[in-house]
PDB file of C-alpha atoms and ligand atoms in Angstrom:
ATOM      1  CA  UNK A1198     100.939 113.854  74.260  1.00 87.00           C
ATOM      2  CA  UNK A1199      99.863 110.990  76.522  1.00 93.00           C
ATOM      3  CA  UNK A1200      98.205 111.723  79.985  1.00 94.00           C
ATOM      4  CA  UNK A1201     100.716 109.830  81.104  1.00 93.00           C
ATOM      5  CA  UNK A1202     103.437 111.388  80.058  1.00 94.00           C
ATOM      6  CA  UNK A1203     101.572 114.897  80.725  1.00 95.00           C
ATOM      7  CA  UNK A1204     101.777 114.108  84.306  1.00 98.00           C
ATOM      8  CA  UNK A1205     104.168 111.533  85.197  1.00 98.00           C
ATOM      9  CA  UNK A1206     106.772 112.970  87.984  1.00 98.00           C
ATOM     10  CA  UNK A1207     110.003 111.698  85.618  1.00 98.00           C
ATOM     11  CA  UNK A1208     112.231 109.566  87.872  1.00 97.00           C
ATOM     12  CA  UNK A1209     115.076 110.901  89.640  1.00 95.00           C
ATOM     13  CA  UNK A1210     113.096 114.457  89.325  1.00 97.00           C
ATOM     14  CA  UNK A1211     111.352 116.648  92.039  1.00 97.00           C
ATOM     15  CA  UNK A1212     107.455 117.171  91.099  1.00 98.00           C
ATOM     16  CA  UNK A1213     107.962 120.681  92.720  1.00 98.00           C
ATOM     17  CA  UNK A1214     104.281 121.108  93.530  1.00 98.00           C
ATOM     18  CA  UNK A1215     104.490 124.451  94.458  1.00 97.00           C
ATOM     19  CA  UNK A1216     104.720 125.652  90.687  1.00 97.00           C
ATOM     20  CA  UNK A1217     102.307 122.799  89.386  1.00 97.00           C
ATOM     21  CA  UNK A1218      98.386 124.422  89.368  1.00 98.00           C
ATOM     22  CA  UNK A1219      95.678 122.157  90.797  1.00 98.00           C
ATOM     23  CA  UNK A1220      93.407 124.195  88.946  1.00 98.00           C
ATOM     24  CA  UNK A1221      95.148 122.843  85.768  1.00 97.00           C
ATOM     25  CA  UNK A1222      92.920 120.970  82.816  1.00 95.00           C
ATOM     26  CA  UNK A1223      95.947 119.910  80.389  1.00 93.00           C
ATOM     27  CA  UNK A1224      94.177 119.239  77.209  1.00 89.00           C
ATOM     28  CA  UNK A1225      90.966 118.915  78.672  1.00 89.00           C
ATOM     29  CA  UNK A1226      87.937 120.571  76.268  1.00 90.00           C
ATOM     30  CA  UNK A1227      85.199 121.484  79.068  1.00 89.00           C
ATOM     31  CA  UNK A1228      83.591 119.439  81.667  1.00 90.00           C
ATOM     32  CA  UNK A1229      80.822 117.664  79.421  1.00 93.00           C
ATOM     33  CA  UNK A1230      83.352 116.333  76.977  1.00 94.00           C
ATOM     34  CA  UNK A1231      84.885 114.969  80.337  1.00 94.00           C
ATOM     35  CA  UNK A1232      82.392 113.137  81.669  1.00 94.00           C
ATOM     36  CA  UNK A1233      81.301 111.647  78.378  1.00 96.00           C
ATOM     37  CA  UNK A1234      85.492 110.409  78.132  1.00 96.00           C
ATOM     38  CA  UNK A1235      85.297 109.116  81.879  1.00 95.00           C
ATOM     39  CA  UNK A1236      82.333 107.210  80.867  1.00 95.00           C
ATOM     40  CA  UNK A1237      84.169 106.021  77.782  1.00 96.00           C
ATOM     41  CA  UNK A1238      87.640 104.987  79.505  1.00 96.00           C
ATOM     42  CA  UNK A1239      85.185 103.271  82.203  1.00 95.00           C
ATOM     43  CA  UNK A1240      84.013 101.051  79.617  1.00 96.00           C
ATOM     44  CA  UNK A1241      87.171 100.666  78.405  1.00 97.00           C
ATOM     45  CA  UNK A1242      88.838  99.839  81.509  1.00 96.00           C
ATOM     46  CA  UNK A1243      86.041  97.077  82.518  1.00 96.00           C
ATOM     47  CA  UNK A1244      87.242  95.243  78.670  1.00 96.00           C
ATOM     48  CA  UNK A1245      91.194  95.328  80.019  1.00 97.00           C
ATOM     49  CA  UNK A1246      90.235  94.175  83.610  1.00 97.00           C
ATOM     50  CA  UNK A1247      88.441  91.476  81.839  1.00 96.00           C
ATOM     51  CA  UNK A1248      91.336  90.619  79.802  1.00 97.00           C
ATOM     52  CA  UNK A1249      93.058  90.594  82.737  1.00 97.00           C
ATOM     53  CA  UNK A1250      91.788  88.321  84.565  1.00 96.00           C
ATOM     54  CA  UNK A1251      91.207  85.707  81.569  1.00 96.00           C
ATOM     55  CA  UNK A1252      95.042  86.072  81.166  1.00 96.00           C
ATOM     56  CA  UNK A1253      95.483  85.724  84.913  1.00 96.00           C
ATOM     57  CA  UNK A1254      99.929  86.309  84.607  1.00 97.00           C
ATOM     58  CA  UNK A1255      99.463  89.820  86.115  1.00 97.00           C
ATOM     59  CA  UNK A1256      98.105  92.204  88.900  1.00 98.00           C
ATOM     60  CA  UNK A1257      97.380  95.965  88.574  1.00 98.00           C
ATOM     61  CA  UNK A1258      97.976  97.858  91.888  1.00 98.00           C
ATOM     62  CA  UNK A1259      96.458 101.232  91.877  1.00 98.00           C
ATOM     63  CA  UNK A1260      97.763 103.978  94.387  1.00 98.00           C
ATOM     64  CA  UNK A1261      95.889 106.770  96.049  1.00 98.00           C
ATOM     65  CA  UNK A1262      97.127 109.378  98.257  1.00 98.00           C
ATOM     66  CA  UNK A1263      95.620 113.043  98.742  1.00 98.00           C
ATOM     67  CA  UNK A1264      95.371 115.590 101.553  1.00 97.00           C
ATOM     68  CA  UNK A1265      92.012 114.938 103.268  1.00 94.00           C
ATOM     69  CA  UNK A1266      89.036 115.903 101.151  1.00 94.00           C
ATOM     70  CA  UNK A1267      91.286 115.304  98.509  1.00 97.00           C
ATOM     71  CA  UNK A1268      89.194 113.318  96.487  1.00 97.00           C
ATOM     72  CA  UNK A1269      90.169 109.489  96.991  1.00 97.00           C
ATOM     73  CA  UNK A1270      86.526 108.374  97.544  1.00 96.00           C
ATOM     74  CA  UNK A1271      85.338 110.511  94.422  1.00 96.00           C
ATOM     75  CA  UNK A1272      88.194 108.885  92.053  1.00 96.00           C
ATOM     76  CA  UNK A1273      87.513 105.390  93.583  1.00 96.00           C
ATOM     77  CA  UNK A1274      83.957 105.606  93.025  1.00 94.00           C
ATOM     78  CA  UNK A1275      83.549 107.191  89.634  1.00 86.00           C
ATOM     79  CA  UNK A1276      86.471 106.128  88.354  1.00 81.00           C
ATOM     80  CA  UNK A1277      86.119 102.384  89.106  1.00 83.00           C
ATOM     81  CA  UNK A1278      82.523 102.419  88.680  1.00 88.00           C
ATOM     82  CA  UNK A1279      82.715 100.158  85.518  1.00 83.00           C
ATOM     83  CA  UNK A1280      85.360  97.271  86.940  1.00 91.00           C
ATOM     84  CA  UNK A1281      83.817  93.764  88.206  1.00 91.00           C
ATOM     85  CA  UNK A1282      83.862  93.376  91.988  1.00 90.00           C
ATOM     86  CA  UNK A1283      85.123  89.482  91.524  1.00 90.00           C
ATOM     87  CA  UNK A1284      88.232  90.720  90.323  1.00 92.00           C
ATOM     88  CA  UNK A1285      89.089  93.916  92.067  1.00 95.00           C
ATOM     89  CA  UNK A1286      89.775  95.226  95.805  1.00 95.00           C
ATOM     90  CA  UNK A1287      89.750  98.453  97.669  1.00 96.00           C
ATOM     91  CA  UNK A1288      92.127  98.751 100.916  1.00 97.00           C
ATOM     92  CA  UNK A1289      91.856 101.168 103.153  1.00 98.00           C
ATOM     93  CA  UNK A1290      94.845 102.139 105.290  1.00 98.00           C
ATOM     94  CA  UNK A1291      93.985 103.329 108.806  1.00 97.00           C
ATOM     95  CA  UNK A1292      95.889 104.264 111.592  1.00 97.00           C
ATOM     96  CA  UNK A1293      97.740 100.779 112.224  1.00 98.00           C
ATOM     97  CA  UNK A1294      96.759  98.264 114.670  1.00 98.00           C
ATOM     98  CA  UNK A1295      98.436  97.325 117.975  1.00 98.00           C
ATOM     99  CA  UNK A1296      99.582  94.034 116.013  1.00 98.00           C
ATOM    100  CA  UNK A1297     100.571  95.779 112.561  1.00 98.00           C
ATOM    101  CA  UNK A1298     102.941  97.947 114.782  1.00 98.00           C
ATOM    102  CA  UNK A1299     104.790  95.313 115.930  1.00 98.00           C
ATOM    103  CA  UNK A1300     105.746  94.184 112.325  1.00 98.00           C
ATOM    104  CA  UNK A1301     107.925  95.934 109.490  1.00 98.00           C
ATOM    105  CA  UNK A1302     105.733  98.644 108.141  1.00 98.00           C
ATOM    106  CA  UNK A1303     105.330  96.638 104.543  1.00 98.00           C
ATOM    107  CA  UNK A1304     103.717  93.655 106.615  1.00 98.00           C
ATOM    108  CA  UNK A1305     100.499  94.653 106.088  1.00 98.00           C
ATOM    109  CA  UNK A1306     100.814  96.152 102.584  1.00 98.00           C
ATOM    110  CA  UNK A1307     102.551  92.688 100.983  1.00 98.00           C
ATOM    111  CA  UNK A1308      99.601  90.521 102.363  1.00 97.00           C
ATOM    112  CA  UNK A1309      96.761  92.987 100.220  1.00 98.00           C
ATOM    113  CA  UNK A1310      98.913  93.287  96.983  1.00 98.00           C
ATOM    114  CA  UNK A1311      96.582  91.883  94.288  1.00 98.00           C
ATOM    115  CA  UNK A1312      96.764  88.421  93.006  1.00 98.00           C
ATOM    116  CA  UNK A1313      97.499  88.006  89.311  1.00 98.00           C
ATOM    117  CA  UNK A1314      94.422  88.755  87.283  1.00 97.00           C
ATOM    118  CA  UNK A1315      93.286  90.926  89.804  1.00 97.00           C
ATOM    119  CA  UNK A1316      93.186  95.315  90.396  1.00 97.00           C
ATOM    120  CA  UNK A1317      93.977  96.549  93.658  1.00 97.00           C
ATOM    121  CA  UNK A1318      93.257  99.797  94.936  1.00 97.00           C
ATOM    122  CA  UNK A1319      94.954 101.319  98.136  1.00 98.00           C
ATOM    123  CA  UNK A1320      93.235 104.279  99.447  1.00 98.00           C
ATOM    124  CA  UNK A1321      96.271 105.479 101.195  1.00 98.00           C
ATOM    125  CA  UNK A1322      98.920 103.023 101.560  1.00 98.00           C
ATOM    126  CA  UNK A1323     102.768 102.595 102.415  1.00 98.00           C
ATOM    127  CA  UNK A1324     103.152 105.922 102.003  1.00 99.00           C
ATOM    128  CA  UNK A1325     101.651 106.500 105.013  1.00 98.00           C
ATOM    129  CA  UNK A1326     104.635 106.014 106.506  1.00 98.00           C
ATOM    130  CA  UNK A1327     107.462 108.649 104.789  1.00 98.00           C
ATOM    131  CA  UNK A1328     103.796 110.779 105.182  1.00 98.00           C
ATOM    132  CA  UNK A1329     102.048 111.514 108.576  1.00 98.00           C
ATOM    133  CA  UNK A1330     104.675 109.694 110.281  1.00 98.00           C
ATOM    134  CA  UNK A1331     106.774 111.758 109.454  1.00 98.00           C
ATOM    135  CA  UNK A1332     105.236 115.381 109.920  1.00 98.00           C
ATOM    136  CA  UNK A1333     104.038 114.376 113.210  1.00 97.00           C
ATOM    137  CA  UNK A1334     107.505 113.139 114.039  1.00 98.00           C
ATOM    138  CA  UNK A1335     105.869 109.336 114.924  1.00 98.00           C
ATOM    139  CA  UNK A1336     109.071 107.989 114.382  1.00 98.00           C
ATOM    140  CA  UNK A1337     113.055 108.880 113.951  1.00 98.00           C
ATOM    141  CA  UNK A1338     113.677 110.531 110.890  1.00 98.00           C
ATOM    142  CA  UNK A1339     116.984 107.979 110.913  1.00 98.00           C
ATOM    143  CA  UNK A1340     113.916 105.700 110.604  1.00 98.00           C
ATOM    144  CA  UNK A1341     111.504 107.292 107.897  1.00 98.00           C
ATOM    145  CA  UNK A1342     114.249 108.309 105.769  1.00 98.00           C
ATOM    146  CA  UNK A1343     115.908 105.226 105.095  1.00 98.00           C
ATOM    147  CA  UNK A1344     112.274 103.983 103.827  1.00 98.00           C
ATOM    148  CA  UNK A1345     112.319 105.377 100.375  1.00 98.00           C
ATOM    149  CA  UNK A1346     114.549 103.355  99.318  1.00 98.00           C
ATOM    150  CA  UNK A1347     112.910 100.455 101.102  1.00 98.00           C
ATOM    151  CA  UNK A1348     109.828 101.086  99.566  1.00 99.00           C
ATOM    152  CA  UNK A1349     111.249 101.396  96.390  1.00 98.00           C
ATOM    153  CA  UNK A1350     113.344  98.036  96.922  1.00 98.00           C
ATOM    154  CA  UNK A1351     109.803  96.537  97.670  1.00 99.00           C
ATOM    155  CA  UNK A1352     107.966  97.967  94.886  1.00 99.00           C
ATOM    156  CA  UNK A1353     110.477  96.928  92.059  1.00 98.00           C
ATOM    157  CA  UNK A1354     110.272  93.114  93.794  1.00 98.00           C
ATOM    158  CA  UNK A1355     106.407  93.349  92.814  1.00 98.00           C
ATOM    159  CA  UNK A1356     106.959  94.964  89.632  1.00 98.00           C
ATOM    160  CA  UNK A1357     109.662  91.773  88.930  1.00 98.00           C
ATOM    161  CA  UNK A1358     106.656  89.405  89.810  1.00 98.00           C
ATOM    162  CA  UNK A1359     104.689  91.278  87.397  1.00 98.00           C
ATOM    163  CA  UNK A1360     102.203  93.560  89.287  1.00 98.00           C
ATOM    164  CA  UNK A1361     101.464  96.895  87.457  1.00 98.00           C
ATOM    165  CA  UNK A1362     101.927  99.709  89.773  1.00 98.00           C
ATOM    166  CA  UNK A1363     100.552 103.154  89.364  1.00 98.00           C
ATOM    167  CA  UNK A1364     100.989 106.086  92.161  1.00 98.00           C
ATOM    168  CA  UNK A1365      98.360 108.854  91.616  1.00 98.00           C
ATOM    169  CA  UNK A1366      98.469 112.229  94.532  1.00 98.00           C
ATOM    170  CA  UNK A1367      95.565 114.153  93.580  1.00 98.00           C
ATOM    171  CA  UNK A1368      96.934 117.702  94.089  1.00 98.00           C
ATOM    172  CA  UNK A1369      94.213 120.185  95.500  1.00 98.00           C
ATOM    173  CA  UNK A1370      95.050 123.594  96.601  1.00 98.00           C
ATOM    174  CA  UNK A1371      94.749 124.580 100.063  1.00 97.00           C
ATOM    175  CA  UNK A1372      91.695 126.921  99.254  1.00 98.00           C
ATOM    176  CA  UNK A1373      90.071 124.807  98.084  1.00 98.00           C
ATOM    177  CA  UNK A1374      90.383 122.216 100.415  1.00 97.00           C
ATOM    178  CA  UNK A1375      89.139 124.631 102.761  1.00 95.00           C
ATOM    179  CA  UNK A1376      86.162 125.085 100.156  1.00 97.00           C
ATOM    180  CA  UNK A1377      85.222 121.320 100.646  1.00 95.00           C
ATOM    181  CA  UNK A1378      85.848 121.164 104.168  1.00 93.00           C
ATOM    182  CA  UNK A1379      83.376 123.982 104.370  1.00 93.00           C
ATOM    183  CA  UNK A1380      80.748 122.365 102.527  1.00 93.00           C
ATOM    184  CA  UNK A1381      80.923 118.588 104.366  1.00 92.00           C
ATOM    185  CA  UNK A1382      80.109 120.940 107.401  1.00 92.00           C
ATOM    186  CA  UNK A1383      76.750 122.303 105.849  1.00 92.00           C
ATOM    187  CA  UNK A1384      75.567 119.297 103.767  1.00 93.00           C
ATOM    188  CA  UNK A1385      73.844 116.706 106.154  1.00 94.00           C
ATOM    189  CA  UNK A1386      74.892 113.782 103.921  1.00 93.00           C
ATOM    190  CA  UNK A1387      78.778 114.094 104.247  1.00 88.00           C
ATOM    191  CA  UNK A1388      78.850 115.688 107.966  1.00 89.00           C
ATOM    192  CA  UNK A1389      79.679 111.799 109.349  1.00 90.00           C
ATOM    193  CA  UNK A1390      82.843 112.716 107.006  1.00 83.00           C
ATOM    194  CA  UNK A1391      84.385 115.031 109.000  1.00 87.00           C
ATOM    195  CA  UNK A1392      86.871 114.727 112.018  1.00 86.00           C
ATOM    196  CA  UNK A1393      88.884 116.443 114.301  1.00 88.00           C
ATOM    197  CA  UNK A1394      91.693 115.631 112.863  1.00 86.00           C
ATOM    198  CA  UNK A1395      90.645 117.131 108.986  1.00 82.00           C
ATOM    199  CA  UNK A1396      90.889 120.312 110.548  1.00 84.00           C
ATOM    200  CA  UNK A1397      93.508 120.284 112.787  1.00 89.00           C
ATOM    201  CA  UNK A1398      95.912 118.749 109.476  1.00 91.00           C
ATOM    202  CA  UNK A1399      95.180 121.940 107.738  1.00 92.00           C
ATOM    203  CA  UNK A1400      97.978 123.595 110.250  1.00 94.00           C
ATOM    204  CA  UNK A1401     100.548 121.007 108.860  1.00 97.00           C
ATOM    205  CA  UNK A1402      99.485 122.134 105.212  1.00 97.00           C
ATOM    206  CA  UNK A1403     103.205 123.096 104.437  1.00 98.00           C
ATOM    207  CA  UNK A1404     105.341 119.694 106.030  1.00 98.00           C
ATOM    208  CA  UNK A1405     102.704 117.603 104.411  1.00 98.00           C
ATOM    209  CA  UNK A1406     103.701 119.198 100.743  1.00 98.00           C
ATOM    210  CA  UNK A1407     107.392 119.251 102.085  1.00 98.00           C
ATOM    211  CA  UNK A1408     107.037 115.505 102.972  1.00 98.00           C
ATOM    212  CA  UNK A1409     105.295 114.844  99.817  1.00 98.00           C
ATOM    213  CA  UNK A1410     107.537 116.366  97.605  1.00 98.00           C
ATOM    214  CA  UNK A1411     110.377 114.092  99.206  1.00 98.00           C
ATOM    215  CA  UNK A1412     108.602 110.623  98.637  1.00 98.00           C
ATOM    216  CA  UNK A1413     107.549 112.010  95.158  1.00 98.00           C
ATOM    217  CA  UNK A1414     110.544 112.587  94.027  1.00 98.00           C
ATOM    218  CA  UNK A1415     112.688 109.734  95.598  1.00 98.00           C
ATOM    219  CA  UNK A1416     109.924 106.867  95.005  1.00 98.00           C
ATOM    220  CA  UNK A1417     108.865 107.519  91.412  1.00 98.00           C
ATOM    221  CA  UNK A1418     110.737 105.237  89.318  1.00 98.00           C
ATOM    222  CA  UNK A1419     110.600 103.141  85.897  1.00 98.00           C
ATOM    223  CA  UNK A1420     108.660 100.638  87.540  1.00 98.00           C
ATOM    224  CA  UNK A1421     106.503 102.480  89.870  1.00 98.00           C
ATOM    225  CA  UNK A1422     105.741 105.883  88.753  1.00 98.00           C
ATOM    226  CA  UNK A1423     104.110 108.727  90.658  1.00 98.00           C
ATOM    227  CA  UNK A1424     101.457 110.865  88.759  1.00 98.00           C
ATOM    228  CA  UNK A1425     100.748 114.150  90.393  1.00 98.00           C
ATOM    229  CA  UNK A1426      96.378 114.614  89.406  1.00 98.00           C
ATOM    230  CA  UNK A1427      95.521 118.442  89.306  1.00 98.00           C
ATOM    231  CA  UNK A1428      92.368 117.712  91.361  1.00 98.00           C
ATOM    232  CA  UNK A1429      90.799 121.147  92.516  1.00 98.00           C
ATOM    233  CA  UNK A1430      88.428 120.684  89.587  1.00 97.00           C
ATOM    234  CA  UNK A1431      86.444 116.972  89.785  1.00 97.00           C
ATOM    235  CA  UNK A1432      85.562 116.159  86.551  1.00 96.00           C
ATOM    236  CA  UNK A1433      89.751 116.482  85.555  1.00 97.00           C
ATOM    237  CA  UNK A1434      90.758 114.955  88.518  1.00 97.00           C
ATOM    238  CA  UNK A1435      88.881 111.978  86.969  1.00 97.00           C
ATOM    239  CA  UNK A1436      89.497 112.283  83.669  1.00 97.00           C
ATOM    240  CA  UNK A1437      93.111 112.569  84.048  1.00 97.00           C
ATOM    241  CA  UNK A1438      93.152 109.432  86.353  1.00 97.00           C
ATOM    242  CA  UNK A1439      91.247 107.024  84.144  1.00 97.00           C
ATOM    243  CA  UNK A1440      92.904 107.959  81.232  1.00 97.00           C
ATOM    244  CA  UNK A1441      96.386 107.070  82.706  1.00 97.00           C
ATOM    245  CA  UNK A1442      94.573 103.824  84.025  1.00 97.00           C
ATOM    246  CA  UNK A1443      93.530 102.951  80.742  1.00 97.00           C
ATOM    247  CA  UNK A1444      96.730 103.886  78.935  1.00 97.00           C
ATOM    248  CA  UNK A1445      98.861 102.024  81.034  1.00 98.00           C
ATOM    249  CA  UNK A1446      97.016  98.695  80.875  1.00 97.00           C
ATOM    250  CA  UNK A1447      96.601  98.837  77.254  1.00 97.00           C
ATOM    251  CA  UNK A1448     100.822  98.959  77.292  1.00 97.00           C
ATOM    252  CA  UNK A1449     100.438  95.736  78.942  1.00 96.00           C
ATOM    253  CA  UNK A1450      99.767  93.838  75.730  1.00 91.00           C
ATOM    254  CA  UNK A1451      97.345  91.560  77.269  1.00 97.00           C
ATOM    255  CA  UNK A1452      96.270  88.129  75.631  1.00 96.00           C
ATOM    256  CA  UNK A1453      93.268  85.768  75.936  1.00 97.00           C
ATOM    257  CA  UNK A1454      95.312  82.336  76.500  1.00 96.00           C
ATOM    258  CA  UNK A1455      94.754  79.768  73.533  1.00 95.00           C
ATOM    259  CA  UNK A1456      91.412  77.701  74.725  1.00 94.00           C
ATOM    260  CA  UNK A1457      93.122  74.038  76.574  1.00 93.00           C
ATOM    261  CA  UNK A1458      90.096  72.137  75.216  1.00 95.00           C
ATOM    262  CA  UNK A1459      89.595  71.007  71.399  1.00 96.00           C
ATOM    263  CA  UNK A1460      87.029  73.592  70.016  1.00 96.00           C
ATOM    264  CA  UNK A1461      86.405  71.355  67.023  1.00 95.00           C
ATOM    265  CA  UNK A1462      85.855  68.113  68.594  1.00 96.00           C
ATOM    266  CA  UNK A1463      83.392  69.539  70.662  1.00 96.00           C
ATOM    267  CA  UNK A1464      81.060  71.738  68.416  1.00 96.00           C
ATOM    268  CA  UNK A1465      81.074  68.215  66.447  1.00 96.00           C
ATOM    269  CA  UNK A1466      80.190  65.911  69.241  1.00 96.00           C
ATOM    270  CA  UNK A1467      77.503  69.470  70.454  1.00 96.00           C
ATOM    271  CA  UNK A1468      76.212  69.675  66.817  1.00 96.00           C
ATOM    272  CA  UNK A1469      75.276  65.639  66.855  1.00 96.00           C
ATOM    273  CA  UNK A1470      74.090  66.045  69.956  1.00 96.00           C
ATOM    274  CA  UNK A1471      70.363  65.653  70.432  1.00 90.00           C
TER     275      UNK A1471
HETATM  276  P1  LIG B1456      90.351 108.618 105.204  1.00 74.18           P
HETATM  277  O1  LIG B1456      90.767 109.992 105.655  1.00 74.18           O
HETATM  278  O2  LIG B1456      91.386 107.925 104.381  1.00 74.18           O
HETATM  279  O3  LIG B1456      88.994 108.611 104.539  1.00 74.18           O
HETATM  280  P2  LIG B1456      90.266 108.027 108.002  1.00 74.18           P
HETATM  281  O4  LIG B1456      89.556 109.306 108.307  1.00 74.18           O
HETATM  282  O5  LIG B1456      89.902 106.797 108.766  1.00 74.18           O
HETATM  283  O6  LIG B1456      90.169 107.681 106.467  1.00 74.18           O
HETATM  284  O7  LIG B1456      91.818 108.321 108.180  1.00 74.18           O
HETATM  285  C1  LIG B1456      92.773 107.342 108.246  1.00 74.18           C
HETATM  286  C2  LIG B1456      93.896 107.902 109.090  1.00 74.18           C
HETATM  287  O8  LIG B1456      94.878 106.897 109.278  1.00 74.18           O
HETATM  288  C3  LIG B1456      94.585 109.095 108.440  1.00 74.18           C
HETATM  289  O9  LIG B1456      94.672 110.153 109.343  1.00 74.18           O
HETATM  290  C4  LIG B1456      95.972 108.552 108.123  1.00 74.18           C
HETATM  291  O10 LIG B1456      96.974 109.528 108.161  1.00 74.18           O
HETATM  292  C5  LIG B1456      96.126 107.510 109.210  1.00 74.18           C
HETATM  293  N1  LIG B1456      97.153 106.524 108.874  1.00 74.18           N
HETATM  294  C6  LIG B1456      97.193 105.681 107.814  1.00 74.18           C
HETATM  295  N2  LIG B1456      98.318 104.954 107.807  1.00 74.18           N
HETATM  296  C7  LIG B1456      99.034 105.354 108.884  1.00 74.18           C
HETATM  297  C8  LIG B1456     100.302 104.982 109.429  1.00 74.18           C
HETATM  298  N3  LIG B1456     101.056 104.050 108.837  1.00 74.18           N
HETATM  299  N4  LIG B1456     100.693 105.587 110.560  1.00 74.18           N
HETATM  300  C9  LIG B1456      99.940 106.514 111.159  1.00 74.18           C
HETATM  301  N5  LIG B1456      98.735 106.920 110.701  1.00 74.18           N
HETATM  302  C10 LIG B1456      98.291 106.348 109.574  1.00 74.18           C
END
């Protein structure tokens, strides 16, 4: 069976993350046979971006949420290793700006959606919004809950004018969250990493699932699915994610366009060339 299909959250269903294991490896065969496919779907993936950017009719818009030491940098940096920067961008959503706030909360997400023949990556993103704003009660919940289905409205318009979206929430236990939290605190080279906030989160551990099992299951649909990543262990996390990169783009049924000029004409006029 497909990655894909292993892990997709199936529209119109709940993902019910407190019975799926972020310790899982579905059909994974040890963590050297991972990292050799990583390395392979890497390669892979760098051929399809290249494709599609020559083709230049679509975008690929690549989602990634997580709980904080999560994994988002890891995924974004091993994962899209291989891609060219000319044709691919990484957005980070922060805590939104005094001018940002005074728009819709899709403003600033529309004007970063990749271009056609280009990958965009959100490190965090809209859903943001049906996420911390709501467990820290930022705004109404008349407001927050009628954004699903504004987001979704929004997401289909994209997928219309042809951008590719994929959703991934990299699913790591609480233990071991703790675990890495732990570890940033002792290793001198990921201490600027930490912040108040990581640890003070950890006491909202439950409303964050609860909210993420709500915009799971209402915003994963036909044309923007969610993939829940069983991330405790790295080298899966990774595998899992590339492979659903790589299987999705290869369903695009990309094309180099016919060459405009006349090949003929000018290998003549090249070859009787001095
Ligand atoms: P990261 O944790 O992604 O590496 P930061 O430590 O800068 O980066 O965290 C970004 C912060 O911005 C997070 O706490 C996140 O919840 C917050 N944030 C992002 N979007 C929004 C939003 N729309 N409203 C409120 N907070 C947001």
């Amino acid at each position: 069976m497909k990655m894909s299909k292993k892990l997709m959250v199936l529209p119109g269903k709940k993902p019910k993350l407190d019975r799926r294991d972020p310790a899982a490896t579905p059909g994974a065969e040890g963590k050297q046979a991972a990292v050799e496919l990583v390395e392979k779907h890497t390669k892979r993936m760098a051929a399809l971006q290249y494709l599609l950017y020559a083709e230049s009719k679509r975008a690929v818009l690549i989602v990634i949420q997580a709980m904080d030491a999560g994994g988002k940098d890891g995924v974004i940096r091993h994962v899209m290793t291989g891609l060219n920067p000319q044709g691919c961008k990484v957005t980070s959503f922060k805590v939104p700006s005094a001018e940002e706030m005074r728009h819709d909360f899709l403003w600033r997400v529309h004007k970063v959606v990749p271009a056609a023949g280009e990958v965009g990556i959100f490190n965090r993103s809209h859903y943001e919004d049906v996420l911390v704003v709501r467990v820290h009660k930022l705004v109404s919940k008349d407001v927050w809950s009628a954004r699903y289905r504004q987001i979704n409205a929004f997401e289909e318009m994209l997928a219309q004018n042809n951008v590719t979206i994929l959703k991934f929430f990299l699913h790591i236990s609480r233990g071991e969250q703790k675990k890495r939290l732990i570890e940033r605190l002792d290793d001198p080279t990921k201490q600027w990493k930490i912040s108040d906030a990581d640890f003070s989160e950890r006491r909202y551990w439950n409303d964050y699932m609860a909210a993420y099992e709500d915009a799971l299951s209402q915003c994963s649909t036909p044309w923007a699915p969610w993939y829940v990543i069983p991330a405790d262990h790295k080298r899966f996390r990774d595998l899992a994610v590339s492979q659903i990169i790589v299987e999705t783009m290869e369903g695009l049924d990309m094309k180099f366009p016919k060459p405009s000029a006349d090949l003929e004409k000018i290998r003549t006029t090249l070859v009787n060339s001095v």
